Short mmCIF file of C-alpha atoms and ligand atoms in Angstrom, two decimals:
data_model
loop_
_atom_site.label_atom_id
_atom_site.label_comp_id
_atom_site.label_asym_id
_atom_site.label_seq_id
_atom_site.Cartn_x
_atom_site.Cartn_y
_atom_site.Cartn_z
CA MET Y 49 -64.51 88.04 9.42
CA THR Y 50 -61.26 89.81 10.16
CA TYR Y 51 -59.86 92.02 7.33
CA GLU Y 52 -56.29 93.25 6.91
CA PRO Y 53 -56.10 96.63 5.63
CA VAL Y 54 -53.83 97.33 2.52
CA ILE Y 55 -52.50 100.73 2.05
CA GLY Y 56 -50.36 102.58 -0.61
CA VAL Y 57 -49.72 106.45 -0.20
CA GLU Y 58 -49.41 109.04 -2.94
CA VAL Y 59 -47.56 112.22 -1.59
CA HIS Y 60 -47.20 115.38 -3.50
CA ALA Y 61 -44.27 117.40 -2.16
CA GLN Y 62 -43.84 121.02 -3.24
CA LEU Y 63 -40.03 121.49 -4.11
CA LEU Y 64 -38.53 124.52 -2.68
CA THR Y 65 -37.34 126.15 -5.96
CA ARG Y 66 -37.34 129.82 -6.36
CA SER Y 67 -38.89 129.72 -9.85
CA LYS Y 68 -41.61 127.42 -11.31
CA MET Y 69 -41.26 124.25 -13.09
CA PHE Y 70 -41.42 125.34 -16.73
CA CYS Y 71 -41.21 128.97 -16.56
CA GLY Y 72 -39.23 131.79 -14.67
CA CYS Y 73 -42.23 133.08 -12.38
CA SER Y 74 -41.48 133.14 -8.65
CA THR Y 75 -42.80 130.45 -6.43
CA ASP Y 76 -43.18 133.05 -3.54
CA PHE Y 77 -46.20 132.25 -1.50
CA GLY Y 78 -48.92 134.80 -0.31
CA GLN Y 79 -48.48 137.28 -3.25
CA PRO Y 80 -51.71 139.18 -4.76
CA PRO Y 81 -53.53 136.81 -7.01
CA ASN Y 82 -52.31 136.20 -10.50
CA THR Y 83 -49.26 138.52 -10.21
CA GLN Y 84 -46.87 135.53 -10.48
CA THR Y 85 -47.80 134.43 -13.98
CA CYS Y 86 -46.54 134.44 -17.51
CA PRO Y 87 -47.85 133.23 -20.87
CA THR Y 88 -46.34 129.65 -20.18
CA CYS Y 89 -48.02 129.17 -16.63
CA LEU Y 90 -51.24 130.89 -17.99
CA GLY Y 91 -51.23 128.13 -20.47
CA LEU Y 92 -51.61 130.80 -23.40
CA PRO Y 93 -51.09 129.19 -27.00
CA GLY Y 94 -47.81 129.23 -28.47
CA SER Y 95 -45.83 129.65 -25.19
CA LEU Y 96 -43.14 127.17 -24.58
CA PRO Y 97 -42.14 125.32 -21.35
CA VAL Y 98 -38.48 124.74 -20.29
CA ALA Y 99 -37.77 122.46 -17.54
CA ASN Y 100 -36.34 123.87 -14.25
CA GLU Y 101 -32.83 122.51 -13.61
CA ALA Y 102 -33.06 123.02 -9.82
CA ALA Y 103 -36.09 120.99 -9.57
CA VAL Y 104 -34.69 118.17 -11.45
CA HIS Y 105 -31.60 118.41 -9.15
CA MET Y 106 -33.91 118.28 -6.13
CA ALA Y 107 -35.80 115.32 -7.55
CA ILE Y 108 -32.43 113.43 -8.07
CA ARG Y 109 -31.49 114.25 -4.42
CA ALA Y 110 -34.73 113.12 -2.95
CA GLY Y 111 -34.75 110.05 -5.13
CA LEU Y 112 -31.28 109.07 -4.10
CA ALA Y 113 -32.22 109.43 -0.41
CA LEU Y 114 -35.26 107.26 -0.96
CA ASN Y 115 -32.97 104.61 -2.44
CA CYS Y 116 -34.39 104.89 -5.87
CA THR Y 117 -32.88 104.36 -9.17
CA ILE Y 118 -32.62 107.62 -11.28
CA ARG Y 119 -33.66 106.87 -14.88
CA SER Y 120 -30.87 108.30 -17.12
CA SER Y 121 -33.68 108.94 -19.72
CA ASN Y 122 -37.05 110.14 -18.58
CA TRP Y 123 -39.73 112.43 -20.11
CA PHE Y 124 -42.73 114.49 -19.43
CA ALA Y 125 -46.31 113.68 -20.39
CA ARG Y 126 -49.52 115.60 -20.68
CA LYS Y 127 -52.11 114.39 -18.45
CA ASN Y 128 -55.40 115.60 -19.91
CA TYR Y 129 -58.41 116.79 -17.86
CA PHE Y 130 -60.60 119.90 -17.64
CA TYR Y 131 -60.80 122.13 -14.58
CA PRO Y 132 -60.87 125.93 -14.19
CA ASP Y 133 -57.65 126.03 -12.35
CA LEU Y 134 -55.86 124.31 -15.18
CA PRO Y 135 -56.08 126.60 -18.27
CA LYS Y 136 -54.11 124.51 -20.68
CA GLY Y 137 -56.40 121.69 -20.24
CA TYR Y 138 -53.56 119.47 -19.28
CA GLN Y 139 -51.12 118.96 -16.56
CA ILE Y 140 -47.46 118.25 -17.34
CA SER Y 141 -46.44 115.43 -15.45
CA GLN Y 142 -44.53 112.11 -15.98
CA TYR Y 143 -46.25 108.99 -16.69
CA GLU Y 144 -44.12 106.05 -18.00
CA GLU Y 145 -40.56 106.20 -17.33
CA PRO Y 146 -40.44 108.66 -14.31
CA ILE Y 147 -37.24 110.26 -12.95
CA CYS Y 148 -37.10 107.98 -9.86
CA GLU Y 149 -38.31 104.50 -9.35
CA HIS Y 150 -37.85 101.33 -7.37
CA GLY Y 151 -36.74 102.82 -4.04
CA TRP Y 152 -37.39 102.05 -0.42
CA ILE Y 153 -37.25 103.52 3.02
CA PRO Y 154 -36.70 101.94 6.47
CA LEU Y 155 -39.76 102.22 8.75
CA GLU Y 156 -39.83 101.67 12.47
CA VAL Y 157 -43.28 100.95 13.99
CA HIS Y 158 -43.73 99.54 17.44
CA GLY Y 159 -40.05 98.57 17.76
CA THR Y 160 -39.84 96.68 14.50
CA THR Y 161 -38.13 97.81 11.28
CA LYS Y 162 -39.53 97.00 7.89
CA ARG Y 163 -39.14 98.67 4.30
CA VAL Y 164 -41.86 100.33 2.53
CA ARG Y 165 -41.12 100.25 -1.14
CA ILE Y 166 -41.38 103.36 -3.19
CA ARG Y 167 -42.69 102.72 -6.61
CA ARG Y 168 -41.88 105.93 -8.23
CA ALA Y 169 -41.20 109.51 -7.74
CA HIS Y 170 -41.92 111.88 -10.55
CA LEU Y 171 -41.74 115.68 -11.49
CA GLU Y 172 -44.87 117.29 -12.36
CA GLU Y 173 -46.45 120.90 -12.00
CA ASP Y 174 -49.29 122.04 -9.55
CA ALA Y 175 -52.31 123.65 -10.71
CA GLY Y 176 -53.84 126.86 -9.74
CA LYS Y 177 -56.25 127.49 -6.96
CA ASN Y 178 -60.08 128.09 -7.20
CA ILE Y 179 -61.46 130.41 -4.74
CA HIS Y 180 -65.01 130.10 -3.85
CA ALA Y 181 -66.11 133.32 -2.58
CA SER Y 182 -69.20 134.23 -0.79
CA ALA Y 183 -72.45 132.75 -2.08
CA GLY Y 184 -73.72 134.37 -5.31
CA SER Y 185 -70.64 136.06 -6.28
CA GLY Y 186 -69.16 133.29 -8.20
CA SER Y 187 -65.74 131.74 -8.13
CA LEU Y 188 -62.13 133.23 -8.78
CA VAL Y 189 -59.10 131.62 -9.97
CA ASP Y 190 -55.73 132.49 -8.73
CA LEU Y 191 -52.97 131.01 -10.96
CA ASN Y 192 -49.95 132.14 -8.90
CA ARG Y 193 -49.59 128.39 -7.86
CA ALA Y 194 -50.00 127.08 -11.31
CA GLY Y 195 -46.71 125.39 -12.46
CA THR Y 196 -44.95 125.15 -9.04
CA PRO Y 197 -42.91 122.18 -9.07
CA LEU Y 198 -44.04 118.99 -7.23
CA LEU Y 199 -42.50 115.62 -6.68
CA GLU Y 200 -45.03 112.98 -6.30
CA ILE Y 201 -44.00 110.05 -4.38
CA VAL Y 202 -45.83 106.75 -4.66
CA THR Y 203 -45.49 103.78 -2.45
CA GLU Y 204 -46.22 100.03 -3.14
CA PRO Y 205 -49.29 98.73 -1.03
CA ASP Y 206 -46.78 97.90 1.94
CA LEU Y 207 -48.53 99.70 4.73
CA HIS Y 208 -51.15 97.89 6.91
CA SER Y 209 -52.42 100.42 9.52
CA ALA Y 210 -52.99 104.16 10.41
CA ASP Y 211 -49.78 103.96 12.61
CA GLU Y 212 -47.60 102.61 9.71
CA VAL Y 213 -48.97 105.40 7.42
CA ASP Y 214 -48.32 108.00 10.24
CA ALA Y 215 -44.80 106.66 10.53
CA TYR Y 216 -44.01 106.57 6.97
CA LEU Y 217 -45.18 110.06 6.41
CA LYS Y 218 -43.16 111.33 9.32
CA ALA Y 219 -39.97 109.57 8.05
CA LEU Y 220 -40.54 110.88 4.49
CA ARG Y 221 -41.21 114.48 5.82
CA ASP Y 222 -38.01 114.31 7.82
CA ILE Y 223 -35.95 113.25 4.92
CA LEU Y 224 -37.30 115.95 2.46
CA ARG Y 225 -36.66 118.60 5.13
CA TYR Y 226 -33.20 117.29 5.67
CA LEU Y 227 -32.51 117.69 2.24
CA ASN Y 228 -34.16 121.06 2.09
CA VAL Y 229 -36.14 120.09 -1.06
CA CYS Y 230 -39.60 120.49 0.72
CA ASP Y 231 -40.60 122.35 3.90
CA GLY Y 232 -42.97 119.32 4.77
CA ASN Y 233 -45.80 121.47 5.96
CA MET Y 234 -49.17 119.55 5.70
CA GLU Y 235 -51.33 122.18 7.14
CA GLU Y 236 -50.03 124.65 4.31
CA GLY Y 237 -50.27 122.08 1.58
CA SER Y 238 -46.79 121.89 0.76
CA LEU Y 239 -46.83 118.11 1.67
CA ARG Y 240 -50.19 116.47 0.54
CA CYS Y 241 -51.04 112.98 1.22
CA GLU Y 242 -53.45 110.65 -0.43
CA PRO Y 243 -53.79 107.21 1.08
CA ASN Y 244 -55.26 104.37 -1.06
CA LEU Y 245 -57.02 101.81 1.10
CA SER Y 246 -58.52 98.43 0.50
CA LEU Y 247 -59.34 95.45 2.72
CA ARG Y 248 -58.86 91.76 2.26
CA PRO Y 249 -59.59 88.69 4.46
CA LYS Y 250 -56.71 87.57 6.73
CA GLY Y 251 -54.53 85.36 5.01
CA GLU Y 252 -55.76 86.29 1.51
CA THR Y 253 -53.03 87.35 -0.99
CA THR Y 254 -55.00 89.13 -3.83
CA PHE Y 255 -55.86 92.74 -3.07
CA GLY Y 256 -59.38 94.10 -2.62
CA THR Y 257 -60.77 97.00 -4.36
CA LYS Y 258 -59.33 100.27 -3.28
CA VAL Y 259 -60.60 103.73 -2.19
CA GLU Y 260 -58.42 106.78 -2.59
CA LEU Y 261 -58.65 109.45 0.15
CA LYS Y 262 -58.16 113.08 -0.39
CA ASN Y 263 -58.44 116.50 1.35
CA ILE Y 264 -56.42 115.30 4.39
CA ASN Y 265 -54.22 118.34 5.77
CA SER Y 266 -52.76 117.05 8.85
CA PHE Y 267 -51.05 114.02 10.49
CA LYS Y 268 -54.03 113.54 12.85
CA PHE Y 269 -56.57 113.62 9.95
CA VAL Y 270 -54.48 111.12 8.18
CA LYS Y 271 -55.04 108.60 10.96
CA ASP Y 272 -58.51 109.63 11.56
CA ALA Y 273 -59.53 109.33 7.80
CA ILE Y 274 -57.86 105.70 7.54
CA ASP Y 275 -59.36 104.55 10.65
CA TYR Y 276 -62.78 105.67 9.64
CA GLU Y 277 -62.25 104.07 6.15
CA ILE Y 278 -61.21 100.63 7.79
CA THR Y 279 -64.49 100.71 9.78
CA ARG Y 280 -66.63 101.78 6.89
CA GLN Y 281 -65.11 99.25 4.42
CA THR Y 282 -65.47 96.46 7.04
CA GLN Y 283 -68.99 97.35 7.73
CA VAL Y 284 -69.79 97.15 3.92
CA LEU Y 285 -68.08 93.70 3.44
CA ASN Y 286 -69.59 92.24 6.52
CA GLU Y 287 -72.97 93.25 5.29
CA GLY Y 288 -72.29 91.33 2.12
CA GLY Y 289 -71.71 94.54 -0.13
CA THR Y 290 -68.91 95.36 -2.29
CA VAL Y 291 -66.47 98.23 -1.97
CA HIS Y 292 -66.60 100.62 -5.11
CA GLN Y 293 -63.35 101.90 -6.65
CA GLU Y 294 -63.78 105.77 -5.93
CA THR Y 295 -62.12 108.77 -4.61
CA ARG Y 296 -63.59 109.78 -1.16
CA LEU Y 297 -63.05 113.15 0.54
CA TRP Y 298 -62.12 113.41 4.20
CA ASP Y 299 -64.49 115.80 5.97
CA THR Y 300 -62.94 117.34 9.10
CA ALA Y 301 -66.11 118.54 10.51
CA LYS Y 302 -68.11 115.50 10.19
CA GLY Y 303 -65.20 113.02 10.90
CA LYS Y 304 -66.11 111.04 7.74
CA THR Y 305 -65.17 110.25 4.23
CA ALA Y 306 -67.58 110.85 1.43
CA VAL Y 307 -67.78 110.08 -2.16
CA MET Y 308 -66.21 112.71 -4.43
CA ARG Y 309 -66.23 110.78 -7.90
CA SER Y 310 -65.86 107.23 -9.09
CA LYS Y 311 -62.44 106.41 -9.90
CA GLU Y 312 -61.06 107.68 -13.14
CA GLU Y 313 -58.77 105.38 -14.96
CA ALA Y 314 -55.34 106.14 -16.61
CA HIS Y 315 -56.74 106.00 -20.08
CA ASP Y 316 -59.26 108.59 -19.21
CA TYR Y 317 -56.26 111.10 -19.09
CA ARG Y 318 -54.94 110.24 -22.53
CA TYR Y 319 -51.42 110.38 -21.43
CA PHE Y 320 -48.95 111.18 -24.02
CA PRO Y 321 -45.38 112.67 -24.39
CA ASP Y 322 -45.30 116.47 -24.21
CA PRO Y 323 -44.08 117.54 -27.63
CA ASP Y 324 -42.85 120.82 -26.36
CA LEU Y 325 -40.29 119.31 -24.04
CA MET Y 326 -37.13 117.29 -24.70
CA PRO Y 327 -36.68 114.12 -22.92
CA LEU Y 328 -34.54 114.60 -19.80
CA HIS Y 329 -31.00 113.09 -20.16
CA ILE Y 330 -29.36 112.68 -16.58
CA SER Y 331 -25.64 111.65 -16.90
CA GLU Y 332 -24.12 109.05 -14.45
CA GLY Y 333 -21.56 111.64 -13.73
CA TRP Y 334 -24.46 114.07 -12.58
CA ILE Y 335 -26.00 111.23 -10.40
CA GLU Y 336 -22.70 110.41 -8.74
CA GLN Y 337 -21.89 114.14 -7.99
CA VAL Y 338 -25.37 114.34 -6.32
CA ARG Y 339 -24.94 111.13 -4.46
CA GLU Y 340 -21.52 112.40 -2.91
CA GLY Y 341 -23.07 115.60 -2.02
CA LEU Y 342 -25.96 114.01 -0.24
CA GLU Y 343 -26.20 115.09 3.38
CA GLU Y 344 -26.48 112.75 6.30
CA LEU Y 345 -30.10 111.47 6.57
CA PRO Y 346 -32.33 111.20 9.82
CA GLN Y 347 -31.78 107.47 10.39
CA ALA Y 348 -28.08 107.57 9.89
CA LYS Y 349 -27.67 110.73 12.00
CA LEU Y 350 -29.78 108.94 14.79
CA GLN Y 351 -27.64 105.89 14.90
CA ARG Y 352 -24.51 108.11 14.90
CA PHE Y 353 -25.74 110.20 17.76
CA ILE Y 354 -26.47 107.04 19.70
CA ASN Y 355 -22.98 105.65 18.90
CA ASP Y 356 -20.67 108.43 19.02
CA TYR Y 357 -22.37 110.47 21.83
CA ASP Y 358 -23.54 107.49 23.91
CA LEU Y 359 -26.95 108.95 23.98
CA PRO Y 360 -30.22 107.29 25.00
CA ASP Y 361 -32.48 106.41 22.06
CA HIS Y 362 -35.02 109.00 23.05
CA ASP Y 363 -32.49 111.81 23.38
CA ALA Y 364 -30.99 110.92 19.86
CA ARG Y 365 -34.44 111.03 18.38
CA VAL Y 366 -35.46 114.39 19.81
CA LEU Y 367 -32.05 115.86 18.82
CA THR Y 368 -32.29 114.65 15.23
CA SER Y 369 -35.82 115.57 14.70
CA SER Y 370 -34.55 118.61 12.74
CA ARG Y 371 -31.21 119.18 11.04
CA THR Y 372 -30.71 122.42 12.61
CA LEU Y 373 -31.26 121.30 16.10
CA ALA Y 374 -28.97 118.45 15.53
CA ASP Y 375 -26.35 120.70 14.27
CA TYR Y 376 -26.83 123.02 17.08
CA TYR Y 377 -26.31 120.16 19.50
CA GLU Y 378 -23.18 118.93 17.69
CA THR Y 379 -21.69 122.30 17.58
CA CYS Y 380 -22.01 122.64 21.51
CA VAL Y 381 -20.36 119.21 21.94
CA GLN Y 382 -17.65 120.18 19.53
CA LEU Y 383 -16.98 123.15 21.51
CA GLY Y 384 -16.27 120.82 24.48
CA ALA Y 385 -19.58 120.40 26.39
CA GLN Y 386 -20.39 116.93 27.90
CA PRO Y 387 -22.69 115.15 25.37
CA LYS Y 388 -25.43 113.89 27.87
CA ALA Y 389 -25.42 117.15 29.97
CA THR Y 390 -25.71 119.17 26.72
CA SER Y 391 -28.62 116.85 25.50
CA ASN Y 392 -30.51 117.45 28.69
CA TRP Y 393 -30.32 121.08 28.24
CA VAL Y 394 -30.91 121.27 24.71
CA MET Y 395 -34.09 119.13 24.85
CA GLY Y 396 -35.28 120.71 28.09
CA GLU Y 397 -34.47 124.32 28.57
CA LEU Y 398 -33.64 125.25 25.03
CA LEU Y 399 -36.44 123.30 23.24
CA ARG Y 400 -38.93 124.74 25.81
CA GLU Y 401 -38.18 128.40 24.87
CA LEU Y 402 -37.81 127.54 21.21
CA ASN Y 403 -41.26 125.66 21.17
CA HIS Y 404 -42.70 128.64 22.98
CA ALA Y 405 -41.50 131.09 20.64
CA GLY Y 406 -42.46 128.86 17.63
CA ILE Y 407 -38.89 128.88 16.27
CA GLY Y 408 -36.27 126.53 15.10
CA ALA Y 409 -32.75 126.13 16.60
CA GLU Y 410 -31.50 128.04 13.56
CA ASP Y 411 -33.10 131.26 14.97
CA ALA Y 412 -32.27 130.51 18.56
CA PRO Y 413 -31.11 133.89 20.28
CA VAL Y 414 -28.73 131.76 22.46
CA THR Y 415 -25.84 130.48 20.32
CA PRO Y 416 -24.23 127.14 20.97
CA GLU Y 417 -21.04 129.18 22.27
CA ARG Y 418 -23.18 131.05 24.81
CA LEU Y 419 -24.87 127.72 25.90
CA VAL Y 420 -21.55 126.04 26.39
CA GLU Y 421 -20.33 128.93 28.48
CA LEU Y 422 -23.30 128.32 30.88
CA LEU Y 423 -22.63 124.55 30.97
CA THR Y 424 -19.19 125.08 31.78
CA LEU Y 425 -19.96 127.23 34.70
CA VAL Y 426 -22.23 124.56 35.98
CA GLU Y 427 -19.61 121.88 35.46
CA ASP Y 428 -16.90 123.92 37.23
CA GLY Y 429 -19.31 124.58 40.16
CA THR Y 430 -19.45 128.36 39.76
CA ILE Y 431 -23.21 128.10 39.55
CA SER Y 432 -25.43 125.11 40.63
CA LEU Y 433 -27.43 123.26 38.30
CA LYS Y 434 -30.59 124.24 39.82
CA ALA Y 435 -29.84 128.04 39.85
CA ALA Y 436 -28.63 127.61 36.12
CA ARG Y 437 -32.09 126.27 35.36
CA GLU Y 438 -33.92 128.96 37.03
CA LEU Y 439 -31.77 131.73 35.23
CA PHE Y 440 -32.23 129.98 31.76
CA PRO Y 441 -35.42 132.04 30.59
CA GLU Y 442 -33.61 135.34 31.39
CA PHE Y 443 -30.37 134.15 29.89
CA TYR Y 444 -32.15 133.17 26.72
CA ALA Y 445 -34.37 136.38 26.30
CA SER Y 446 -31.63 138.97 27.57
CA GLY Y 447 -28.71 138.24 25.34
CA LYS Y 448 -26.43 138.72 28.28
CA THR Y 449 -23.44 136.34 28.85
CA ALA Y 450 -23.61 133.77 31.56
CA HIS Y 451 -20.71 135.39 33.46
CA ALA Y 452 -22.54 138.73 33.55
CA LEU Y 453 -25.78 137.28 34.51
CA ILE Y 454 -24.35 135.32 37.33
CA GLN Y 455 -22.60 138.46 38.66
CA GLU Y 456 -25.86 140.44 38.38
CA THR Y 457 -28.17 138.00 40.05
CA GLY Y 458 -25.67 137.11 42.92
CA LEU Y 459 -26.24 133.39 42.12
CA ARG Y 460 -22.66 132.45 42.29
CA GLN Y 461 -22.13 129.19 44.02
CA VAL Y 462 -20.24 129.18 47.17
CA SER Y 463 -17.25 126.91 46.74
CA ASP Y 464 -14.76 128.33 48.86
CA GLU Y 465 -13.67 126.44 51.92
CA GLY Y 466 -13.57 129.50 54.18
CA PRO Y 467 -17.29 130.24 54.30
CA LEU Y 468 -18.28 126.73 53.75
CA THR Y 469 -16.62 125.47 56.82
CA GLU Y 470 -18.23 128.20 58.88
CA PHE Y 471 -21.55 127.07 57.82
CA ILE Y 472 -20.57 123.46 58.56
CA GLN Y 473 -19.30 124.19 61.95
CA THR Y 474 -22.32 126.05 63.00
CA VAL Y 475 -24.67 123.18 61.65
CA ILE Y 476 -22.50 120.61 63.44
CA ALA Y 477 -22.63 122.49 66.68
CA ASN Y 478 -26.40 122.75 66.54
CA ASN Y 479 -27.12 119.08 65.91
CA PRO Y 480 -25.15 117.04 68.66
CA SER Y 481 -27.47 114.12 68.62
CA GLN Y 482 -27.25 113.60 64.74
CA VAL Y 483 -23.52 113.96 64.85
CA ALA Y 484 -23.57 110.94 67.39
CA GLN Y 485 -25.65 108.95 65.08
CA TYR Y 486 -23.34 109.58 62.19
CA ARG Y 487 -20.33 108.59 64.18
CA GLU Y 488 -22.12 105.37 65.24
CA GLY Y 489 -22.10 104.53 61.40
CA LYS Y 490 -25.66 105.62 60.43
CA GLU Y 491 -24.15 107.25 57.18
CA ALA Y 492 -27.66 108.42 55.96
CA VAL Y 493 -27.56 111.23 58.35
CA LEU Y 494 -25.20 112.80 55.97
CA GLY Y 495 -28.01 113.74 53.65
CA TYR Y 496 -29.60 115.58 56.60
CA PHE Y 497 -26.34 117.66 57.17
CA VAL Y 498 -25.87 118.51 53.60
CA GLY Y 499 -29.64 119.77 53.55
CA GLN Y 500 -28.82 121.89 56.67
CA VAL Y 501 -25.70 123.40 55.28
CA MET Y 502 -27.47 124.16 51.94
CA LYS Y 503 -30.20 125.94 53.78
CA ALA Y 504 -27.81 127.85 55.91
CA SER Y 505 -26.21 129.22 52.63
CA GLY Y 506 -29.28 130.24 51.15
CA GLY Y 507 -28.89 127.45 48.52
CA LYS Y 508 -25.76 128.78 47.21
CA ALA Y 509 -23.36 126.27 48.69
CA ASN Y 510 -21.83 123.93 46.14
CA PRO Y 511 -23.31 120.48 47.29
CA LYS Y 512 -20.42 118.48 46.21
CA LYS Y 513 -18.13 120.59 48.06
CA VAL Y 514 -20.24 120.54 51.11
CA ASN Y 515 -20.43 116.71 50.90
CA ASP Y 516 -16.66 116.29 50.96
CA LEU Y 517 -15.90 118.90 53.52
CA LEU Y 518 -18.79 117.60 55.92
CA LYS Y 519 -17.35 114.09 55.77
CA THR Y 520 -14.05 115.20 57.16
CA ALA Y 521 -15.55 117.63 59.62
CA LEU Y 522 -17.99 115.05 61.15
CA LEU Y 523 -15.22 112.70 61.79
CA GLY Y 524 -12.38 115.14 62.53
CA ASN Y 525 -14.19 116.84 65.08
CA GLU Y 526 -14.15 113.86 67.38
P1 ADP E 1700 -54.26 104.67 -9.57
O1 ADP E 1700 -53.87 104.44 -10.98
O2 ADP E 1700 -55.50 104.48 -9.24
O3 ADP E 1700 -53.59 105.87 -9.19
P2 ADP E 1700 -52.08 103.04 -8.76
O4 ADP E 1700 -51.87 101.58 -9.21
O5 ADP E 1700 -51.27 103.91 -9.62
O6 ADP E 1700 -53.47 103.44 -8.77
O7 ADP E 1700 -51.66 103.16 -7.33
C1 ADP E 1700 -51.80 104.23 -6.58
C2 ADP E 1700 -51.51 103.96 -5.10
O8 ADP E 1700 -52.56 103.05 -4.61
C3 ADP E 1700 -50.25 103.30 -4.97
O9 ADP E 1700 -49.50 103.81 -3.80
C4 ADP E 1700 -50.43 101.84 -4.86
O10 ADP E 1700 -49.55 101.26 -3.93
C5 ADP E 1700 -51.82 101.84 -4.02
N1 ADP E 1700 -52.61 100.66 -4.43
C6 ADP E 1700 -52.76 100.01 -5.50
N2 ADP E 1700 -53.61 99.07 -5.50
C7 ADP E 1700 -54.00 99.02 -4.12
C8 ADP E 1700 -54.90 98.32 -3.33
N3 ADP E 1700 -55.72 97.32 -3.89
N4 ADP E 1700 -55.20 98.48 -2.07
C9 ADP E 1700 -54.55 99.56 -1.54
N5 ADP E 1700 -53.53 100.33 -2.10
C10 ADP E 1700 -53.37 100.15 -3.40
MG1 MG E 1701 -53.52 107.96 -8.22
ZN1 ZN E 1702 -44.94 131.73 -15.37
#
């Protein structure tokens, strides 16, 4: 029997606000345990939560970018459960009437584009962190993270393979990063992904029983966990068994998923409106204002780069992979650099150095102005492309201007007719048989001459100039 995987994804995105969702505590990461807490996020009786306007604003921005409807009225609910990292005994979340719903994003997989529907995106608070210290010394609880704002983004079960989920997560991460609402770091847990997966016989329209996968903290593990789970469920079904609705944890070391708990139902959480919080009323005016201020999204920028700068698809993809890299590139072009040549430099030389240093374009020591200066010197023949490439690492690291560096290294290209003609005459004099061949119409010999002149000049001759001068010289000397 062949089965079709059906997958819906829940993503928790940590919002980049400075303070927490319902109190004024800092969201700064890596501070000493329990130093960023107050009665509200500690869950002390009598403390009152107040919704963070910046978090609501970010949720609206993300919702609009995900083509969602923003609910003008939405409210917070208590999701009740017990765990040591949740001292209140409930998490403030949204249940019925979330802030964003009914959205979609375009997805490109293996050359075809489809829509993945977003069921909902709602605001909630994060829990604290349990730290299981060395054996015998018990467990510790750090509540610095308790109350950090999260946007939970839930898709319809529209995905059908590990590759589709991978593409969806990357598209989502790129959008959230472009909007600056989430840093999208899966390894550090600021973007957490929980795929729900079931199988059904090919051609069947009703869904099978799903399993929820947790504890996945990299794009690679998402794929591994899904592929493992597809194989596991296929085997269960083929052996005549049934898949149980449960939550399974991905075990990186074993490369397997294992049962964590049988799946709880929504009613187990006894959701009810949080009586301490007013419903959120979001005016049409506010939504429109946010819509107008929304920045260009990755997909739109990609298309514009292809159209406006006549770039190959690959270039446009690399350049728009981050907003700051795209901005860097566009600044260069606006300063007058040639679009395709600039793309080659940014994707090649610049990205190599940036990746090596592990930094983004926003921190590049070479500003667009300085890069354009170098590109201009290549274009006007002051320095050869080859020499400029070799020079780049020093140019990048030293902070010197292209002019100064070319002067210093003596890499200035020879374009003056005087010295070039001298090289050419010597080469012609030394190669009478090749000269004869050229004059008999064997034009391919020209390449040989260019090579000889370049060699004679120690690589500094301007090849284009040499080409032009050679043609006249070879014929003119008859
Ligand atoms: P739960 O209440 O268990 O969290 P939901 O119905 O809220 O389940 O769905 C959670 C996620 O699981 C959504 O992304 C949804 O698209 C997906 N999902 C629901 N049913 C299935 C199924 N049968 N197979 C795969 N994914 C599913
Ligand atoms: Mg769920
Ligand atoms: Zn607090």
